């Protein structure tokens, strides 16, 4: 999320990180935190030498999960070099934190803004869907399989008085995906990871945040984005995205992986979504479960 907030000082660069960065960056003229992230520290750095701005991402611990995410991002960004996708360039990585103190990456800084209050929501959704089609059209490189969310009877859906919907949704989501249909997947494609430029007719400048890149059924990215659209906007927006994606791709999305992602909602979402939004739009937290429920119902009706 490359959205600049209040300027901080070089004090935010602890000694381990400074030593690791020095051969790459040299003296730093500017350090700014990038708002909206929930998984670790994101900093924009500007070298005093006048070179390009950089983004440093540091995870919160040196656990195996964090190390694996850094390695996935390294593999993904390296594999996608020359793909033509609007993505950052990987400049350095420290997966185990042995040099920088914590698992870290350094990538090129891509200008743009996270757009969370678009003036034309319908057109904005269409452009998001078209970008995802473009990602999925890249010949899949040699990447690991994306991890799917485990499905289970979620109390939030049953608590809404819709045990039948929960049962039907889980029955559909339990269907195993076809491995031969796997495509290049971002793994966390949604509006927080897309940067825009322009005002009258904004266009997508970049897609960032690739530590979950891998191979998966296209429904994983589609469903994850639709879940985020339902949470922050509406069930209509989530259904528009599916319509637009299928029209642009010229095919139908297998609803199993799509619905599995929709079932990934939990009552933790109303707690962390406002952190990601960071005051950039109003957030209706109480309405989130109902919007996701409506999206699931309409998706099942559509799937027959």
PDB file of C-alpha atoms in Angstrom, residues 94-217:
ATOM      1  CA  UNK A  94      16.640 -11.079   3.402  1.00  0.00           C
ATOM      2  CA  UNK A  95      14.227 -14.005   3.906  1.00  0.00           C
ATOM      3  CA  UNK A  96      15.498 -15.161   7.302  1.00  0.00           C
ATOM      4  CA  UNK A  97      16.362 -11.734   8.675  1.00  0.00           C
ATOM      5  CA  UNK A  98      19.982 -12.672   9.263  1.00  0.00           C
ATOM      6  CA  UNK A  99      21.197  -9.404   7.767  1.00  0.00           C
ATOM      7  CA  UNK A 100      18.427  -6.913   8.496  1.00  0.00           C
ATOM      8  CA  UNK A 101      17.079  -8.289  11.770  1.00  0.00           C
ATOM      9  CA  UNK A 102      13.701  -9.347  10.358  1.00  0.00           C
ATOM     10  CA  UNK A 103      12.565 -10.961   7.083  1.00  0.00           C
ATOM     11  CA  UNK A 104      12.660  -8.059   4.630  1.00  0.00           C
ATOM     12  CA  UNK A 105      12.463  -7.082   0.976  1.00  0.00           C
ATOM     13  CA  UNK A 106      13.418  -3.983  -0.973  1.00  0.00           C
ATOM     14  CA  UNK A 107      11.522  -3.170  -4.172  1.00  0.00           C
ATOM     15  CA  UNK A 108      11.188  -0.204  -6.490  1.00  0.00           C
ATOM     16  CA  UNK A 109       8.664   2.410  -5.405  1.00  0.00           C
ATOM     17  CA  UNK A 110       5.776   2.795  -7.823  1.00  0.00           C
ATOM     18  CA  UNK A 111       3.870   6.087  -7.683  1.00  0.00           C
ATOM     19  CA  UNK A 112       0.111   5.979  -7.449  1.00  0.00           C
ATOM     20  CA  UNK A 113      -2.664   5.953  -4.918  1.00  0.00           C
ATOM     21  CA  UNK A 114      -4.926   3.351  -3.391  1.00  0.00           C
ATOM     22  CA  UNK A 115      -8.411   4.371  -4.550  1.00  0.00           C
ATOM     23  CA  UNK A 116     -11.083   3.448  -2.008  1.00  0.00           C
ATOM     24  CA  UNK A 117     -13.726   6.042  -2.840  1.00  0.00           C
ATOM     25  CA  UNK A 118     -13.986   6.005  -6.639  1.00  0.00           C
ATOM     26  CA  UNK A 119     -16.275   8.563  -8.274  1.00  0.00           C
ATOM     27  CA  UNK A 120     -17.532   5.919 -10.741  1.00  0.00           C
ATOM     28  CA  UNK A 121     -17.718   2.660  -8.806  1.00  0.00           C
ATOM     29  CA  UNK A 122     -19.067   0.620 -11.722  1.00  0.00           C
ATOM     30  CA  UNK A 123     -16.209   1.569 -14.062  1.00  0.00           C
ATOM     31  CA  UNK A 124     -13.662   1.167 -11.257  1.00  0.00           C
ATOM     32  CA  UNK A 125     -14.817  -2.427 -10.655  1.00  0.00           C
ATOM     33  CA  UNK A 126     -14.596  -3.184 -14.375  1.00  0.00           C
ATOM     34  CA  UNK A 127     -10.992  -1.983 -14.524  1.00  0.00           C
ATOM     35  CA  UNK A 128     -10.072  -4.096 -11.502  1.00  0.00           C
ATOM     36  CA  UNK A 129     -11.532  -7.173 -13.189  1.00  0.00           C
ATOM     37  CA  UNK A 130      -9.734  -6.456 -16.453  1.00  0.00           C
ATOM     38  CA  UNK A 131      -6.406  -6.164 -14.617  1.00  0.00           C
ATOM     39  CA  UNK A 132      -6.936  -9.538 -12.959  1.00  0.00           C
ATOM     40  CA  UNK A 133      -7.701 -11.095 -16.357  1.00  0.00           C
ATOM     41  CA  UNK A 134      -4.423  -9.642 -17.573  1.00  0.00           C
ATOM     42  CA  UNK A 135      -2.538 -11.225 -14.653  1.00  0.00           C
ATOM     43  CA  UNK A 136      -4.161 -14.606 -15.203  1.00  0.00           C
ATOM     44  CA  UNK A 137      -3.296 -14.483 -18.907  1.00  0.00           C
ATOM     45  CA  UNK A 138       0.462 -14.486 -18.204  1.00  0.00           C
ATOM     46  CA  UNK A 139       1.886 -17.945 -18.987  1.00  0.00           C
ATOM     47  CA  UNK A 140       2.218 -19.489 -15.516  1.00  0.00           C
ATOM     48  CA  UNK A 141       5.840 -19.586 -14.343  1.00  0.00           C
ATOM     49  CA  UNK A 142       7.269 -22.297 -12.104  1.00  0.00           C
ATOM     50  CA  UNK A 143       5.702 -21.265  -8.802  1.00  0.00           C
ATOM     51  CA  UNK A 144       4.344 -23.147  -5.816  1.00  0.00           C
ATOM     52  CA  UNK A 145       0.646 -23.808  -5.416  1.00  0.00           C
ATOM     53  CA  UNK A 146      -1.287 -21.144  -3.521  1.00  0.00           C
ATOM     54  CA  UNK A 147      -2.705 -22.238  -0.194  1.00  0.00           C
ATOM     55  CA  UNK A 148      -6.476 -22.419  -0.075  1.00  0.00           C
ATOM     56  CA  UNK A 149      -8.477 -21.333   2.946  1.00  0.00           C
ATOM     57  CA  UNK A 150      -9.865 -24.307   4.862  1.00  0.00           C
ATOM     58  CA  UNK A 151     -13.620 -24.312   4.793  1.00  0.00           C
ATOM     59  CA  UNK A 152     -15.747 -25.073   7.860  1.00  0.00           C
ATOM     60  CA  UNK A 153     -19.123 -24.171   9.280  1.00  0.00           C
ATOM     61  CA  UNK A 154     -18.601 -20.478  10.031  1.00  0.00           C
ATOM     62  CA  UNK A 155     -20.610 -19.304  13.053  1.00  0.00           C
ATOM     63  CA  UNK A 156     -21.183 -15.843  11.567  1.00  0.00           C
ATOM     64  CA  UNK A 157     -23.176 -17.249   8.656  1.00  0.00           C
ATOM     65  CA  UNK A 158     -25.199 -19.631  10.822  1.00  0.00           C
ATOM     66  CA  UNK A 159     -25.802 -16.812  13.326  1.00  0.00           C
ATOM     67  CA  UNK A 160     -27.503 -14.828  10.566  1.00  0.00           C
ATOM     68  CA  UNK A 161     -30.151 -17.540  10.465  1.00  0.00           C
ATOM     69  CA  UNK A 162     -28.916 -19.073   7.245  1.00  0.00           C
ATOM     70  CA  UNK A 163     -27.711 -22.566   8.152  1.00  0.00           C
ATOM     71  CA  UNK A 164     -29.070 -23.852   4.846  1.00  0.00           C
ATOM     72  CA  UNK A 165     -27.033 -21.321   2.881  1.00  0.00           C
ATOM     73  CA  UNK A 166     -23.939 -22.246   4.909  1.00  0.00           C
ATOM     74  CA  UNK A 167     -24.482 -25.938   4.157  1.00  0.00           C
ATOM     75  CA  UNK A 168     -24.995 -25.393   0.437  1.00  0.00           C
ATOM     76  CA  UNK A 169     -22.015 -23.050   0.172  1.00  0.00           C
ATOM     77  CA  UNK A 170     -19.692 -25.472   1.951  1.00  0.00           C
ATOM     78  CA  UNK A 171     -20.892 -28.348  -0.196  1.00  0.00           C
ATOM     79  CA  UNK A 172     -19.965 -26.394  -3.315  1.00  0.00           C
ATOM     80  CA  UNK A 173     -16.662 -25.115  -1.902  1.00  0.00           C
ATOM     81  CA  UNK A 174     -15.549 -28.626  -0.930  1.00  0.00           C
ATOM     82  CA  UNK A 175     -15.246 -29.609  -4.578  1.00  0.00           C
ATOM     83  CA  UNK A 176     -11.561 -30.065  -5.437  1.00  0.00           C
ATOM     84  CA  UNK A 177     -10.165 -27.730  -8.107  1.00  0.00           C
ATOM     85  CA  UNK A 178      -8.810 -29.030 -11.384  1.00  0.00           C
ATOM     86  CA  UNK A 179      -4.984 -28.800 -11.109  1.00  0.00           C
ATOM     87  CA  UNK A 180      -4.661 -28.472 -14.877  1.00  0.00           C
ATOM     88  CA  UNK A 181      -6.679 -25.245 -14.753  1.00  0.00           C
ATOM     89  CA  UNK A 182      -4.200 -23.449 -12.484  1.00  0.00           C
ATOM     90  CA  UNK A 183      -3.106 -19.961 -13.549  1.00  0.00           C
ATOM     91  CA  UNK A 184      -0.685 -17.365 -12.246  1.00  0.00           C
ATOM     92  CA  UNK A 185      -2.370 -16.026  -9.107  1.00  0.00           C
ATOM     93  CA  UNK A 186      -1.558 -12.932  -7.109  1.00  0.00           C
ATOM     94  CA  UNK A 187      -2.990 -14.584  -4.013  1.00  0.00           C
ATOM     95  CA  UNK A 188      -4.212 -11.309  -2.454  1.00  0.00           C
ATOM     96  CA  UNK A 189      -5.663  -9.380  -5.372  1.00  0.00           C
ATOM     97  CA  UNK A 190      -7.962  -6.627  -4.107  1.00  0.00           C
ATOM     98  CA  UNK A 191      -8.272  -2.849  -4.039  1.00  0.00           C
ATOM     99  CA  UNK A 192      -5.719  -2.326  -1.260  1.00  0.00           C
ATOM    100  CA  UNK A 193      -2.999  -3.746  -3.520  1.00  0.00           C
ATOM    101  CA  UNK A 194      -3.793  -1.757  -6.660  1.00  0.00           C
ATOM    102  CA  UNK A 195      -2.375   1.720  -7.307  1.00  0.00           C
ATOM    103  CA  UNK A 196      -4.168   4.234  -9.519  1.00  0.00           C
ATOM    104  CA  UNK A 197      -3.257   7.468 -11.285  1.00  0.00           C
ATOM    105  CA  UNK A 198      -5.291  10.230 -12.899  1.00  0.00           C
ATOM    106  CA  UNK A 199      -8.527  11.855 -11.771  1.00  0.00           C
ATOM    107  CA  UNK A 200     -11.059  12.193 -14.614  1.00  0.00           C
ATOM    108  CA  UNK A 201     -10.556   8.635 -15.894  1.00  0.00           C
ATOM    109  CA  UNK A 202      -8.235   6.945 -13.397  1.00  0.00           C
ATOM    110  CA  UNK A 203      -6.184   4.046 -14.675  1.00  0.00           C
ATOM    111  CA  UNK A 204      -4.295   1.355 -12.846  1.00  0.00           C
ATOM    112  CA  UNK A 205      -0.638   2.243 -12.380  1.00  0.00           C
ATOM    113  CA  UNK A 206       0.575  -0.854 -10.548  1.00  0.00           C
ATOM    114  CA  UNK A 207      -0.305  -4.033  -8.678  1.00  0.00           C
ATOM    115  CA  UNK A 208       1.786  -4.463  -5.539  1.00  0.00           C
ATOM    116  CA  UNK A 209       2.183  -6.859  -2.610  1.00  0.00           C
ATOM    117  CA  UNK A 210       3.165 -10.247  -4.120  1.00  0.00           C
ATOM    118  CA  UNK A 211       4.223 -12.479  -1.161  1.00  0.00           C
ATOM    119  CA  UNK A 212       1.300 -14.845  -1.781  1.00  0.00           C
ATOM    120  CA  UNK A 213       1.942 -15.327  -5.502  1.00  0.00           C
ATOM    121  CA  UNK A 214       1.598 -18.859  -6.817  1.00  0.00           C
ATOM    122  CA  UNK A 215      -0.464 -21.144  -9.013  1.00  0.00           C
ATOM    123  CA  UNK A 216      -4.159 -21.659  -8.335  1.00  0.00           C
ATOM    124  CA  UNK A 217      -7.588 -21.924  -9.866  1.00  0.00           C
TER     125      UNK A 217
END
